[in-house]
PDB file of N, CA and C in Angstrom:
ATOM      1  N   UNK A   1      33.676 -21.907  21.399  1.00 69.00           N
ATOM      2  CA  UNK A   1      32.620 -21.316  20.593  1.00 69.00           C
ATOM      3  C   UNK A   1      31.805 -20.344  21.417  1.00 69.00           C
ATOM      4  N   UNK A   2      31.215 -19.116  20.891  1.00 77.00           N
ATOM      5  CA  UNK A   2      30.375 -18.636  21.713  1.00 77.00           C
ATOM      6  C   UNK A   2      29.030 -18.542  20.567  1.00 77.00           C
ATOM      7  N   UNK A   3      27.841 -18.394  21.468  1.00 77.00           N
ATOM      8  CA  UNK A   3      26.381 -18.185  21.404  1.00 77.00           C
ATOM      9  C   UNK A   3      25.995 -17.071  21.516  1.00 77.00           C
ATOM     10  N   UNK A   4      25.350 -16.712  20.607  1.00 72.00           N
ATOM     11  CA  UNK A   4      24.025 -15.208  20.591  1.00 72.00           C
ATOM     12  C   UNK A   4      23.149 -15.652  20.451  1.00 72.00           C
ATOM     13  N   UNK A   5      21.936 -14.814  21.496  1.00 73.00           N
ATOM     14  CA  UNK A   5      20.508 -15.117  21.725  1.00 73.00           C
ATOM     15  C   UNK A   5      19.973 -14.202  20.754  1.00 73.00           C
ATOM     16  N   UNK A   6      19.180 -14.820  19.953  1.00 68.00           N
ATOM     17  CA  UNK A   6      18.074 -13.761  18.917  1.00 68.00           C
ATOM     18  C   UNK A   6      16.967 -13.823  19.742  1.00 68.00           C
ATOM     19  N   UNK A   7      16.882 -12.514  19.448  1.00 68.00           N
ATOM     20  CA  UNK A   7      15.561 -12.120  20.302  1.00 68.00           C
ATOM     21  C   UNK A   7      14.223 -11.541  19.649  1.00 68.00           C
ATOM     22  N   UNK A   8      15.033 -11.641  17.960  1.00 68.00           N
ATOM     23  CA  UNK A   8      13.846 -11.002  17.039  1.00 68.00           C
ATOM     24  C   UNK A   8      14.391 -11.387  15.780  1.00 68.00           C
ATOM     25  N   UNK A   9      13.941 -12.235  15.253  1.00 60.00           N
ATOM     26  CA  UNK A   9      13.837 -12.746  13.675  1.00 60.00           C
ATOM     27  C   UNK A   9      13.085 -11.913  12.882  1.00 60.00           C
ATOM     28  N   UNK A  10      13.128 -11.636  11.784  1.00 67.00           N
ATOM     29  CA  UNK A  10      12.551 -11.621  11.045  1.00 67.00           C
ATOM     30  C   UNK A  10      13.404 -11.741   9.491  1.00 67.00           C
ATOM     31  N   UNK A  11      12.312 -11.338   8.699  1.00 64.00           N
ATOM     32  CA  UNK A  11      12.899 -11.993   6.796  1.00 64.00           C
ATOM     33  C   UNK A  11      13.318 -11.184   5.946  1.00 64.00           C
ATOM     34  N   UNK A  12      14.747 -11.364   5.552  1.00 69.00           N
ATOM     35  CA  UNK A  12      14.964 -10.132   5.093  1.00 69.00           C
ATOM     36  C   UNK A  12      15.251 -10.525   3.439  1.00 69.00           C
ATOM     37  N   UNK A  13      15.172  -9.673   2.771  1.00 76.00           N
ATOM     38  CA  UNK A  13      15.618  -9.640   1.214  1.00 76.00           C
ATOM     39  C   UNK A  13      14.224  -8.917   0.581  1.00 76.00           C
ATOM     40  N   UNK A  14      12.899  -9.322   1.270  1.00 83.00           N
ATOM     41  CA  UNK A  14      11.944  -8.822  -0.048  1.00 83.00           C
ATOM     42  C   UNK A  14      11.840  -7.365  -0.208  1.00 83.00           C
ATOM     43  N   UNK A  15      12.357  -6.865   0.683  1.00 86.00           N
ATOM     44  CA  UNK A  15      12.367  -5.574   0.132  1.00 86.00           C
ATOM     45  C   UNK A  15      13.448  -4.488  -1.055  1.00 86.00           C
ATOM     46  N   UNK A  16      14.510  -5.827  -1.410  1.00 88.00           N
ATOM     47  CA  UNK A  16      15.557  -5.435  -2.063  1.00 88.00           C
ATOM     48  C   UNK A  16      15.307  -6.147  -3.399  1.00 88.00           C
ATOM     49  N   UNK A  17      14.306  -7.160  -3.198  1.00 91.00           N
ATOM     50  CA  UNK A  17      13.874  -8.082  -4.063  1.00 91.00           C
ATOM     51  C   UNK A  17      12.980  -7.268  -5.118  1.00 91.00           C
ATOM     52  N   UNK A  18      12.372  -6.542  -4.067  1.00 92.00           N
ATOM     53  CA  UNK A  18      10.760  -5.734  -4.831  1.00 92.00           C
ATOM     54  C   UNK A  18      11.733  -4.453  -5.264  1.00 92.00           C
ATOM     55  N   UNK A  19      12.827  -3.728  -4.430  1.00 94.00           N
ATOM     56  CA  UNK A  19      13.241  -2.890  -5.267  1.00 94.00           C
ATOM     57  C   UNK A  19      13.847  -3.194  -6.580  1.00 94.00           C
ATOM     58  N   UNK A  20      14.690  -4.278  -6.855  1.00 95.00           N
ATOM     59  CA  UNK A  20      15.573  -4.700  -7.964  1.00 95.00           C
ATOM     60  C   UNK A  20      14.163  -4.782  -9.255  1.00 95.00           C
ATOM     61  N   UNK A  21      13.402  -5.463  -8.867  1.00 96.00           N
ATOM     62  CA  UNK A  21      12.642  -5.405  -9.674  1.00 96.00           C
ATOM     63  C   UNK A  21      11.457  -4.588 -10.291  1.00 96.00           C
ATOM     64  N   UNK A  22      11.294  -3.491  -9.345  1.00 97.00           N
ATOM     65  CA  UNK A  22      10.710  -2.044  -9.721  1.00 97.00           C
ATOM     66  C   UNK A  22      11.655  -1.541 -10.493  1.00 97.00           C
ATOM     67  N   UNK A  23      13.014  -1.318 -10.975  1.00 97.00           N
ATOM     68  CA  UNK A  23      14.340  -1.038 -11.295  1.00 97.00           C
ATOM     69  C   UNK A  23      13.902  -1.631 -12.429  1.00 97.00           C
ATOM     70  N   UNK A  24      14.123  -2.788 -12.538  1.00 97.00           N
ATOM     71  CA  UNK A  24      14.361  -3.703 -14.287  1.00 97.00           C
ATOM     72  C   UNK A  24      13.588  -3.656 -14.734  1.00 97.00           C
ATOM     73  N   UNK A  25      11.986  -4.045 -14.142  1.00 97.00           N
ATOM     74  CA  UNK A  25      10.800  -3.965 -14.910  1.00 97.00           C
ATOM     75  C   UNK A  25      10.580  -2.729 -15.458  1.00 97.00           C
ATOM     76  N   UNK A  26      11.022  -1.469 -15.126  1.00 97.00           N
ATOM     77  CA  UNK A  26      11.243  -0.011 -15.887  1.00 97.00           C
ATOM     78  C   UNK A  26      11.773  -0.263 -17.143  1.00 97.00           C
ATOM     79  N   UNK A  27      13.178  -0.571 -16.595  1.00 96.00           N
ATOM     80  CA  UNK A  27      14.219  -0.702 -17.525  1.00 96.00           C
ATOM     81  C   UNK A  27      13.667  -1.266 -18.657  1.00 96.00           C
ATOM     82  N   UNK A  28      12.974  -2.479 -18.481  1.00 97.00           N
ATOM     83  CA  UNK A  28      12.730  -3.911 -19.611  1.00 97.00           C
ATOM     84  C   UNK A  28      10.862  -2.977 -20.201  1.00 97.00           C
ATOM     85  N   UNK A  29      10.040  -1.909 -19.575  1.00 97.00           N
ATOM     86  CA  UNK A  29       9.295  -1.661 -20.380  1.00 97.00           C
ATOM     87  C   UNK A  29       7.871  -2.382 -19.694  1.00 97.00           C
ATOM     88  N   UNK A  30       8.403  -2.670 -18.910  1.00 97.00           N
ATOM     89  CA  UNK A  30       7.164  -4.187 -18.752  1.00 97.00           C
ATOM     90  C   UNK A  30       6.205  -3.742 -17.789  1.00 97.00           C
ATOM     91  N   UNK A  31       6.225  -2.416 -17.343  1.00 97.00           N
ATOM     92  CA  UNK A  31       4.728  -1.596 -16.604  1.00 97.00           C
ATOM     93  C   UNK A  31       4.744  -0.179 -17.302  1.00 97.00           C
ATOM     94  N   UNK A  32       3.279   0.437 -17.021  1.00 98.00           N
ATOM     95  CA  UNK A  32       3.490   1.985 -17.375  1.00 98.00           C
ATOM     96  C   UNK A  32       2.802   2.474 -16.129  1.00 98.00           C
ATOM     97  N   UNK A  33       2.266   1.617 -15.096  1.00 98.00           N
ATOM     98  CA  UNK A  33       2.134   2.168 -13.718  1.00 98.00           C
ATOM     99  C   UNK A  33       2.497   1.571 -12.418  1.00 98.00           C
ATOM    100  N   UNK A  34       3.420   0.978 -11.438  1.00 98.00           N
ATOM    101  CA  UNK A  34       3.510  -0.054 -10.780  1.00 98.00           C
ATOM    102  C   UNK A  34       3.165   0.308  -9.111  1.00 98.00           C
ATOM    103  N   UNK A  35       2.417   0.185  -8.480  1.00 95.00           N
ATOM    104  CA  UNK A  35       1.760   0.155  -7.284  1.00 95.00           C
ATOM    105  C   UNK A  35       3.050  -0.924  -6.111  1.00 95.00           C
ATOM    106  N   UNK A  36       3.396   0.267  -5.354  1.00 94.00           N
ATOM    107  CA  UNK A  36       4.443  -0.268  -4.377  1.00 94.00           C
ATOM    108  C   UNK A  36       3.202  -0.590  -3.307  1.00 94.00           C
ATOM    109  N   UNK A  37       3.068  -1.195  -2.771  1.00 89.00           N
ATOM    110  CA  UNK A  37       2.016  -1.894  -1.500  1.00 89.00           C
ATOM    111  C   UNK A  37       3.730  -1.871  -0.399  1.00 89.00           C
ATOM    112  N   UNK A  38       3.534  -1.113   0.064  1.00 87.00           N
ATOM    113  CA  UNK A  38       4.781  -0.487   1.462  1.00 87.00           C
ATOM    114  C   UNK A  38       4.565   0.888   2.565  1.00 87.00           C
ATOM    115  N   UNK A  39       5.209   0.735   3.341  1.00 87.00           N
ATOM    116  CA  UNK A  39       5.987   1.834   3.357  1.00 87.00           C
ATOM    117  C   UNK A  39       7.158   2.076   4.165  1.00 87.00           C
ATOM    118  N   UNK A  40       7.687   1.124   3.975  1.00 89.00           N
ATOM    119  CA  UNK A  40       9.417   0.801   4.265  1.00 89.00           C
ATOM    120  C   UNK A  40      10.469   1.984   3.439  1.00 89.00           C
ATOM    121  N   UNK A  41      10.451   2.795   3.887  1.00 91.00           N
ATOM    122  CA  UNK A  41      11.737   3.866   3.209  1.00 91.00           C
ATOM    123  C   UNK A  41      12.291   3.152   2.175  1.00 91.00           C
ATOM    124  N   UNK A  42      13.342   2.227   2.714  1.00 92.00           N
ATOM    125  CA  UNK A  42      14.347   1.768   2.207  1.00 92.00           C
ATOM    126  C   UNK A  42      13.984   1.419   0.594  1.00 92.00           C
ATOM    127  N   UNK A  43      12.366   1.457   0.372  1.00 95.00           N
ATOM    128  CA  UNK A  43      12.492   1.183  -1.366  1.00 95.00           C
ATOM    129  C   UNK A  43      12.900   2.740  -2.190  1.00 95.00           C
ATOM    130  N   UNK A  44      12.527   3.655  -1.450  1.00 96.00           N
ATOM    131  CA  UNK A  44      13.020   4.906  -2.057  1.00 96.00           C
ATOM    132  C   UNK A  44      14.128   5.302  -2.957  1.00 96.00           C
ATOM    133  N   UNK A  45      14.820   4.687  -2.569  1.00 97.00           N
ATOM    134  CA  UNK A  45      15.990   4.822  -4.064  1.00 97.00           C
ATOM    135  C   UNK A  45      15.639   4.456  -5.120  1.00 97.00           C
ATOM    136  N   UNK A  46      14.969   3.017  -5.008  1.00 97.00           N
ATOM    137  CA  UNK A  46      14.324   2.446  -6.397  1.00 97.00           C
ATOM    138  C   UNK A  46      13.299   3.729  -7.163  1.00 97.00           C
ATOM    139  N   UNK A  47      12.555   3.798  -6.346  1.00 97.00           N
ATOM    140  CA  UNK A  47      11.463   4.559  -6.899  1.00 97.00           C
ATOM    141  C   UNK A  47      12.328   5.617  -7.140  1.00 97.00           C
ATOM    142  N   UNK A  48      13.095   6.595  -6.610  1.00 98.00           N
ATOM    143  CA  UNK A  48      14.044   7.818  -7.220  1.00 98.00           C
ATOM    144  C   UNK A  48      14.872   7.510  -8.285  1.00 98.00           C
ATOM    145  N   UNK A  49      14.761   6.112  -8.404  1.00 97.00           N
ATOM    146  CA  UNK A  49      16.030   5.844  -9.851  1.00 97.00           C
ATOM    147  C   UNK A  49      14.885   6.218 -11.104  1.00 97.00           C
ATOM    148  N   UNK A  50      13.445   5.275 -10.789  1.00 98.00           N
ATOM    149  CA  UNK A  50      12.493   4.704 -11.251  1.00 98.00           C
ATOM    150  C   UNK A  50      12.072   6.534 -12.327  1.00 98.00           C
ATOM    151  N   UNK A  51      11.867   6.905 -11.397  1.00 97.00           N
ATOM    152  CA  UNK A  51      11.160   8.330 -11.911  1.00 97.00           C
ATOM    153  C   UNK A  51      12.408   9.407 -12.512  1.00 97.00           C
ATOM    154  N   UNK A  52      13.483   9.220 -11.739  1.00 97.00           N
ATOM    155  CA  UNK A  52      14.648  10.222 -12.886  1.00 97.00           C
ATOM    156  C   UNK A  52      14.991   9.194 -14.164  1.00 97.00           C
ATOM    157  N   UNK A  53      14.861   8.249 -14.731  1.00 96.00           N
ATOM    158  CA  UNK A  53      15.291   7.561 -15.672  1.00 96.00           C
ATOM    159  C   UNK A  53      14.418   7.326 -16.624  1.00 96.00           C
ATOM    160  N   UNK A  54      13.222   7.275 -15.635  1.00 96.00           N
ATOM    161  CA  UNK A  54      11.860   6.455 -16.561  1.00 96.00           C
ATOM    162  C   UNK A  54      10.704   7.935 -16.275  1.00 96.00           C
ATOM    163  N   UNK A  55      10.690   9.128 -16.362  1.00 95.00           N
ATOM    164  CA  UNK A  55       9.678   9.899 -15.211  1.00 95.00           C
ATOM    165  C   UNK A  55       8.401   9.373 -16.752  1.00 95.00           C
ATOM    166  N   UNK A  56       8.282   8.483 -17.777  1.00 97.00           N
ATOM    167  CA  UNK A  56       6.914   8.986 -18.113  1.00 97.00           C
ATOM    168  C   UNK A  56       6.242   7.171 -17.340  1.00 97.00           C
ATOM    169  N   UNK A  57       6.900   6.565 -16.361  1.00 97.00           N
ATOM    170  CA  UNK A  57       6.368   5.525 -15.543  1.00 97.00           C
ATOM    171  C   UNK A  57       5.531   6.141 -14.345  1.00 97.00           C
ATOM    172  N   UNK A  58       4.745   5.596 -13.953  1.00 98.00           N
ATOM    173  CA  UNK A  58       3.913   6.400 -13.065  1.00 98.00           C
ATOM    174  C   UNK A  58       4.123   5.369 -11.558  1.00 98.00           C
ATOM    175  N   UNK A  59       4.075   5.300 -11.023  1.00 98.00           N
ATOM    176  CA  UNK A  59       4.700   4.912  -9.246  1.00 98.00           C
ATOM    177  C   UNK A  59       3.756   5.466  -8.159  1.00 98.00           C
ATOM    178  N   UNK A  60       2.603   4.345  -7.749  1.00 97.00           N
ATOM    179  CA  UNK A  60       1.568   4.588  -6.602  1.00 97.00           C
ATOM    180  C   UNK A  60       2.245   4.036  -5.442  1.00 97.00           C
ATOM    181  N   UNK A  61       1.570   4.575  -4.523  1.00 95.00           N
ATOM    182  CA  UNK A  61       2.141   4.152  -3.270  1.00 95.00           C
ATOM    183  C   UNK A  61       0.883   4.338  -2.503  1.00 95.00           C
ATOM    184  N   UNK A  62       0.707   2.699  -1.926  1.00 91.00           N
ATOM    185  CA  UNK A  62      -0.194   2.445  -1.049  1.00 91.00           C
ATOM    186  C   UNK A  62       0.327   1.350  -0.067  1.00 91.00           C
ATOM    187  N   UNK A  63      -0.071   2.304   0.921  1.00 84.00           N
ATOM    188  CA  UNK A  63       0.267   2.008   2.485  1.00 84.00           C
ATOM    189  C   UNK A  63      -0.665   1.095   3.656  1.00 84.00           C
ATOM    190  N   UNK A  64      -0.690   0.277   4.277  1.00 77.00           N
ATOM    191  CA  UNK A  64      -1.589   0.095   5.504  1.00 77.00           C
ATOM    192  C   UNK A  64      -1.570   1.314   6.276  1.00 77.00           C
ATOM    193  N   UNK A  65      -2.568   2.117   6.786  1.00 69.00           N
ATOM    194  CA  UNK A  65      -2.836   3.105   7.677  1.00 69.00           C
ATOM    195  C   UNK A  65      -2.694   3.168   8.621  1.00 69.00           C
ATOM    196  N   UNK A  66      -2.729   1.948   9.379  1.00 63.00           N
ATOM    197  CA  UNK A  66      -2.054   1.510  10.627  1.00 63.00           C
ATOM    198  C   UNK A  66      -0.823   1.562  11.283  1.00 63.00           C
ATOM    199  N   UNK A  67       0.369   1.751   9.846  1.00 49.00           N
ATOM    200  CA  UNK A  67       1.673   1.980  10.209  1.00 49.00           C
ATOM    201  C   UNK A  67       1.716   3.826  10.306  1.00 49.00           C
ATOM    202  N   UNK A  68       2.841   3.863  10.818  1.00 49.00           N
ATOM    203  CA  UNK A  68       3.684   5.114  11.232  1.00 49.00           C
ATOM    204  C   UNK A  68       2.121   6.004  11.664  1.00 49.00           C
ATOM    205  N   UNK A  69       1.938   5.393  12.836  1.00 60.00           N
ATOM    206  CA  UNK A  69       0.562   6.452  12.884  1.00 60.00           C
ATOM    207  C   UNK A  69      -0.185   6.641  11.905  1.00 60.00           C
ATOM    208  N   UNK A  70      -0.657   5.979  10.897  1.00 73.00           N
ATOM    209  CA  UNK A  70      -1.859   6.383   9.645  1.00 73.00           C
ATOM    210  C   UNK A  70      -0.816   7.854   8.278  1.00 73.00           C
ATOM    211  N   UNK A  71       0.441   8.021   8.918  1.00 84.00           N
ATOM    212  CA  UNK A  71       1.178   9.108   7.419  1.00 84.00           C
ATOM    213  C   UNK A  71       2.075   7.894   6.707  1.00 84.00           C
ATOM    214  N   UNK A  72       2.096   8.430   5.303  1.00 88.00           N
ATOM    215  CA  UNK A  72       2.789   7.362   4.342  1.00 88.00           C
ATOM    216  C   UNK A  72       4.491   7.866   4.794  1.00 88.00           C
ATOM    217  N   UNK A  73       5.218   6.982   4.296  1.00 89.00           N
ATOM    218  CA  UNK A  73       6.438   7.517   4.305  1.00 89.00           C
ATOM    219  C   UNK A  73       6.928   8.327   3.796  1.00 89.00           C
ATOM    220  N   UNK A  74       7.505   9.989   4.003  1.00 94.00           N
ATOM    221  CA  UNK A  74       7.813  10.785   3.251  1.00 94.00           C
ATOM    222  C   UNK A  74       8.628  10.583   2.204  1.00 94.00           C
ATOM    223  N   UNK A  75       9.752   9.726   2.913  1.00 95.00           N
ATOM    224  CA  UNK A  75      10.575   9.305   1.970  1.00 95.00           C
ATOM    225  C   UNK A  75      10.244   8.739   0.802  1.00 95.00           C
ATOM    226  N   UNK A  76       9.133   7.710   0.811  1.00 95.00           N
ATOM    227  CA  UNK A  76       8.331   7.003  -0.637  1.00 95.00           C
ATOM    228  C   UNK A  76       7.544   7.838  -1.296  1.00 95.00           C
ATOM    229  N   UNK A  77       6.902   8.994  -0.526  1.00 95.00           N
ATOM    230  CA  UNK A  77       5.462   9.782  -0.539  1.00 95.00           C
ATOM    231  C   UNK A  77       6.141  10.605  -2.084  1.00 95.00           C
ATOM    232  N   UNK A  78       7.417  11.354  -1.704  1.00 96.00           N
ATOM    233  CA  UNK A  78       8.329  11.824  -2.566  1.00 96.00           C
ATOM    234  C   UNK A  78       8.251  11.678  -3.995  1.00 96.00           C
ATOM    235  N   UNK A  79       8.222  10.389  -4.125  1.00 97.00           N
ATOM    236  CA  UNK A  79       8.438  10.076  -5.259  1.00 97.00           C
ATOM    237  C   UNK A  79       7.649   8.708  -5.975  1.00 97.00           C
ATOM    238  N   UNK A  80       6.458   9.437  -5.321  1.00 97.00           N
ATOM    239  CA  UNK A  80       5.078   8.543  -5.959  1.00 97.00           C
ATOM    240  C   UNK A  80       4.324   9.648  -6.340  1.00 97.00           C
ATOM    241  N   UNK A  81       3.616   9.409  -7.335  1.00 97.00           N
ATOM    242  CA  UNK A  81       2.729  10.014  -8.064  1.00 97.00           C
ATOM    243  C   UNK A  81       1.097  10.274  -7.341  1.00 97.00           C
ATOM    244  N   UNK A  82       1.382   9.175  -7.118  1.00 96.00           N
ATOM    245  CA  UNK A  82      -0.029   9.054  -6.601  1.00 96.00           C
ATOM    246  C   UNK A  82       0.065   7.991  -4.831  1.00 96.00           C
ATOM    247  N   UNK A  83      -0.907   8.526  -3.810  1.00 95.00           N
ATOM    248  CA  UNK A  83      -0.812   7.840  -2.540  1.00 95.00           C
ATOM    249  C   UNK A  83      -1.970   7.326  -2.530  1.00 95.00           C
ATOM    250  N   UNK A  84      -2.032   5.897  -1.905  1.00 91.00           N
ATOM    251  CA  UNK A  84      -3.477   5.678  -1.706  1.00 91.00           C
ATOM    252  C   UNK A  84      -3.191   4.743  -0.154  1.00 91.00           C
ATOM    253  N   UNK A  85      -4.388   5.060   1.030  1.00 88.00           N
ATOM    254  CA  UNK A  85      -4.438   4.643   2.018  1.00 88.00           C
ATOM    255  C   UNK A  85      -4.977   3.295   2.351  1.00 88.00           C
ATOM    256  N   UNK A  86      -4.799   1.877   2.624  1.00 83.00           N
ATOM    257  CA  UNK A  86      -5.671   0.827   2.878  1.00 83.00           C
ATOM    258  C   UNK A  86      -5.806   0.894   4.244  1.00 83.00           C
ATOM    259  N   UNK A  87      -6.928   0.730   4.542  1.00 80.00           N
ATOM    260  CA  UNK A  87      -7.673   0.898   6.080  1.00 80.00           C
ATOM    261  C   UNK A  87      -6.978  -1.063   6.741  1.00 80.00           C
ATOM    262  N   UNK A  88      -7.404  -1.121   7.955  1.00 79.00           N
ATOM    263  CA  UNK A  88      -7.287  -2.251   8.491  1.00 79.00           C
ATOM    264  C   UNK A  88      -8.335  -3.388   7.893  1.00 79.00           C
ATOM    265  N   UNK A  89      -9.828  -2.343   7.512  1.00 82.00           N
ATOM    266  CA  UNK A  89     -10.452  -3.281   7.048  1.00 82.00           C
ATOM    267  C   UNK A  89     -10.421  -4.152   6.210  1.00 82.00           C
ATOM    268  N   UNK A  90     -10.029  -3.284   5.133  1.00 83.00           N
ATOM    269  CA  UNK A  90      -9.621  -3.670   3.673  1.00 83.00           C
ATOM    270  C   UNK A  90      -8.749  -4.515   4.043  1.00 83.00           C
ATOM    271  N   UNK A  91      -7.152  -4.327   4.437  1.00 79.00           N
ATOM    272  CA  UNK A  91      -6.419  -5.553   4.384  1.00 79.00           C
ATOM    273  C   UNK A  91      -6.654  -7.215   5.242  1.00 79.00           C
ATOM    274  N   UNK A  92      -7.867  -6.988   6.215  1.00 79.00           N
ATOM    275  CA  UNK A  92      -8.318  -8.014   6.595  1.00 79.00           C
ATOM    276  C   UNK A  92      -9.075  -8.593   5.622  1.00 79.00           C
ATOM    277  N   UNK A  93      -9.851  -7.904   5.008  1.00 83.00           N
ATOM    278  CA  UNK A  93     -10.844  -8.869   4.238  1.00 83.00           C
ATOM    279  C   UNK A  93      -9.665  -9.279   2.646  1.00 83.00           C
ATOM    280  N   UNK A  94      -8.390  -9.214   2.783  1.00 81.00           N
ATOM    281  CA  UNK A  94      -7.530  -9.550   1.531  1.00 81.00           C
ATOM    282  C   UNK A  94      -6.786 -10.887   2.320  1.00 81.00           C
ATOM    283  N   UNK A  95      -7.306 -10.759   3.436  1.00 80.00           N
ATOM    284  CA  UNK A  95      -6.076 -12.148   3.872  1.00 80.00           C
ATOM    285  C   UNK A  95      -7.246 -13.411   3.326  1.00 80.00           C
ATOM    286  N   UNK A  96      -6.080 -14.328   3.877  1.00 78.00           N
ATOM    287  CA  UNK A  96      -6.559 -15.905   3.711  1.00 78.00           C
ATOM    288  C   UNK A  96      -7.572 -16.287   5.228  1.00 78.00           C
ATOM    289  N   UNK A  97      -8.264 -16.740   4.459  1.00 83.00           N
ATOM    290  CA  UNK A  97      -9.546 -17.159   5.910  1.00 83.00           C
ATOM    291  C   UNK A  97      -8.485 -18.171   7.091  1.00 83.00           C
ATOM    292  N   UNK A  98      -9.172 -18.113   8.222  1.00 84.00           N
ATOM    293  CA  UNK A  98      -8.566 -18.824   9.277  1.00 84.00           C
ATOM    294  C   UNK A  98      -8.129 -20.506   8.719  1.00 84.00           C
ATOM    295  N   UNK A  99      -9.000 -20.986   8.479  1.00 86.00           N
ATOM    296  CA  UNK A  99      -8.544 -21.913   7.812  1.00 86.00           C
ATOM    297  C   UNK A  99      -8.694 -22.239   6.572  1.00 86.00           C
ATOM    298  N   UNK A 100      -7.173 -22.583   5.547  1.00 83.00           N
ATOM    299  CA  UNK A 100      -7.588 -22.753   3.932  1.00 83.00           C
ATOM    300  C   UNK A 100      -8.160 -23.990   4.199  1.00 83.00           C
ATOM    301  N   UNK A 101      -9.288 -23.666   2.950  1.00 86.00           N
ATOM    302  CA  UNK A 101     -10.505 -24.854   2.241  1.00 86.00           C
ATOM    303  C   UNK A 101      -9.727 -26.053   1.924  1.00 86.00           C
ATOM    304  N   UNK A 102      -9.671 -27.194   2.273  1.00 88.00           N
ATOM    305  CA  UNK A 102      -9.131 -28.282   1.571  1.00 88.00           C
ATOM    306  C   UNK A 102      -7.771 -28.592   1.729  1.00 88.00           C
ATOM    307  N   UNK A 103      -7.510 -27.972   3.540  1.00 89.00           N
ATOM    308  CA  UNK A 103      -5.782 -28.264   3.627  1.00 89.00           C
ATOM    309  C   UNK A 103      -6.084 -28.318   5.157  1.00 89.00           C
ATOM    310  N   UNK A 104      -4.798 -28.580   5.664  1.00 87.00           N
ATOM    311  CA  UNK A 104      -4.984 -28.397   7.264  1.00 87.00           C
ATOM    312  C   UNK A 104      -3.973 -27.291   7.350  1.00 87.00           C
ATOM    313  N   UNK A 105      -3.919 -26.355   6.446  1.00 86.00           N
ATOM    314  CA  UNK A 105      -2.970 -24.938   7.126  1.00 86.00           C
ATOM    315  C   UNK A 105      -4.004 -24.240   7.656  1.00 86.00           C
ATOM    316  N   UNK A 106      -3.665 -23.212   8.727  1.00 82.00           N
ATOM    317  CA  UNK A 106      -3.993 -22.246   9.357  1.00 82.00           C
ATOM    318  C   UNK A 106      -3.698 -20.966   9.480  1.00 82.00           C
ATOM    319  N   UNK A 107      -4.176 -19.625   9.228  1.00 78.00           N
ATOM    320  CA  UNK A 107      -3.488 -18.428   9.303  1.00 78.00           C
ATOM    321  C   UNK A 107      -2.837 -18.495  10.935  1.00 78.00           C
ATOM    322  N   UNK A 108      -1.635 -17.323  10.299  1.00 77.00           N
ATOM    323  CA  UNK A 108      -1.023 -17.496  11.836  1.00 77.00           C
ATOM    324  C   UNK A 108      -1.825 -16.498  12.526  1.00 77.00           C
ATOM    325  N   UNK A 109      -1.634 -16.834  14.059  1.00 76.00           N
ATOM    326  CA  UNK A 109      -2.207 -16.151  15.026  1.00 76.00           C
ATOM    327  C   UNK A 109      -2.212 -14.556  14.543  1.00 76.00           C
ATOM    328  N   UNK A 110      -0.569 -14.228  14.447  1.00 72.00           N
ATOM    329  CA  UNK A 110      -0.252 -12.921  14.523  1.00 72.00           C
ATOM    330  C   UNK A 110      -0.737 -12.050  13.584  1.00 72.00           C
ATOM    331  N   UNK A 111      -1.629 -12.738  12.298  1.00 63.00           N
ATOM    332  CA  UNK A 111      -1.802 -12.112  11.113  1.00 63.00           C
ATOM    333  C   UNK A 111      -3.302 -11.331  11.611  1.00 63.00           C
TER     334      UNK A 111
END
């Protein structure tokens, strides 16, 4: 048998997850504006299916400012209607406090 060392995990699917379903929820009618919170390229096809199939759906794109140096992704930027920037502040004061009320979970360090 041989062994590989991971040296970097991370979670993959939600971004194919959130595209499939920017896709159907068009399809099925069920938004007339849907706010991508990204800016991972890779949803860009969705949103390019989203707007040649559906263009009277409207498609925001809001980013943490912190990534890619503070610019949205061109690739998403493309084919959003509208951009909107969240500062560091803002997404700190959206997390979960250090510790939830009435549990012994803890935010993780890294958050």
């Amino acid at each position: 048998q041989r062994w590989a060392t991971v040296l970097k995990t991370e979670e993959k699917g939600s971004d194919v997850n959130l595209a499939v379903h920017l896709v159907n929820d068009a399809w099925l009618d069920a938004y007339d504006c849907a706010l991508i919170v990204s800016n991972d390229s890779d949803l860009a096809e969705a949103m390019r299916l989203v707007r040649h199939q559906n263009p009277e759906k409207k498609l925001g794109l809001v980013f943490p400012r912190r990534e890619r140096g503070g610019q949205p992704s061109y690739e998403l930027s493309k084919h959003a209607n509208f951009v909107l920037r969240l500062s560091e502040r803002v997404l700190a004061a959206c997390q979960l406090p250090e510790r939830i009320p009435g549990t012994n979970l803890h935010k993780p360090a890294a958050w």
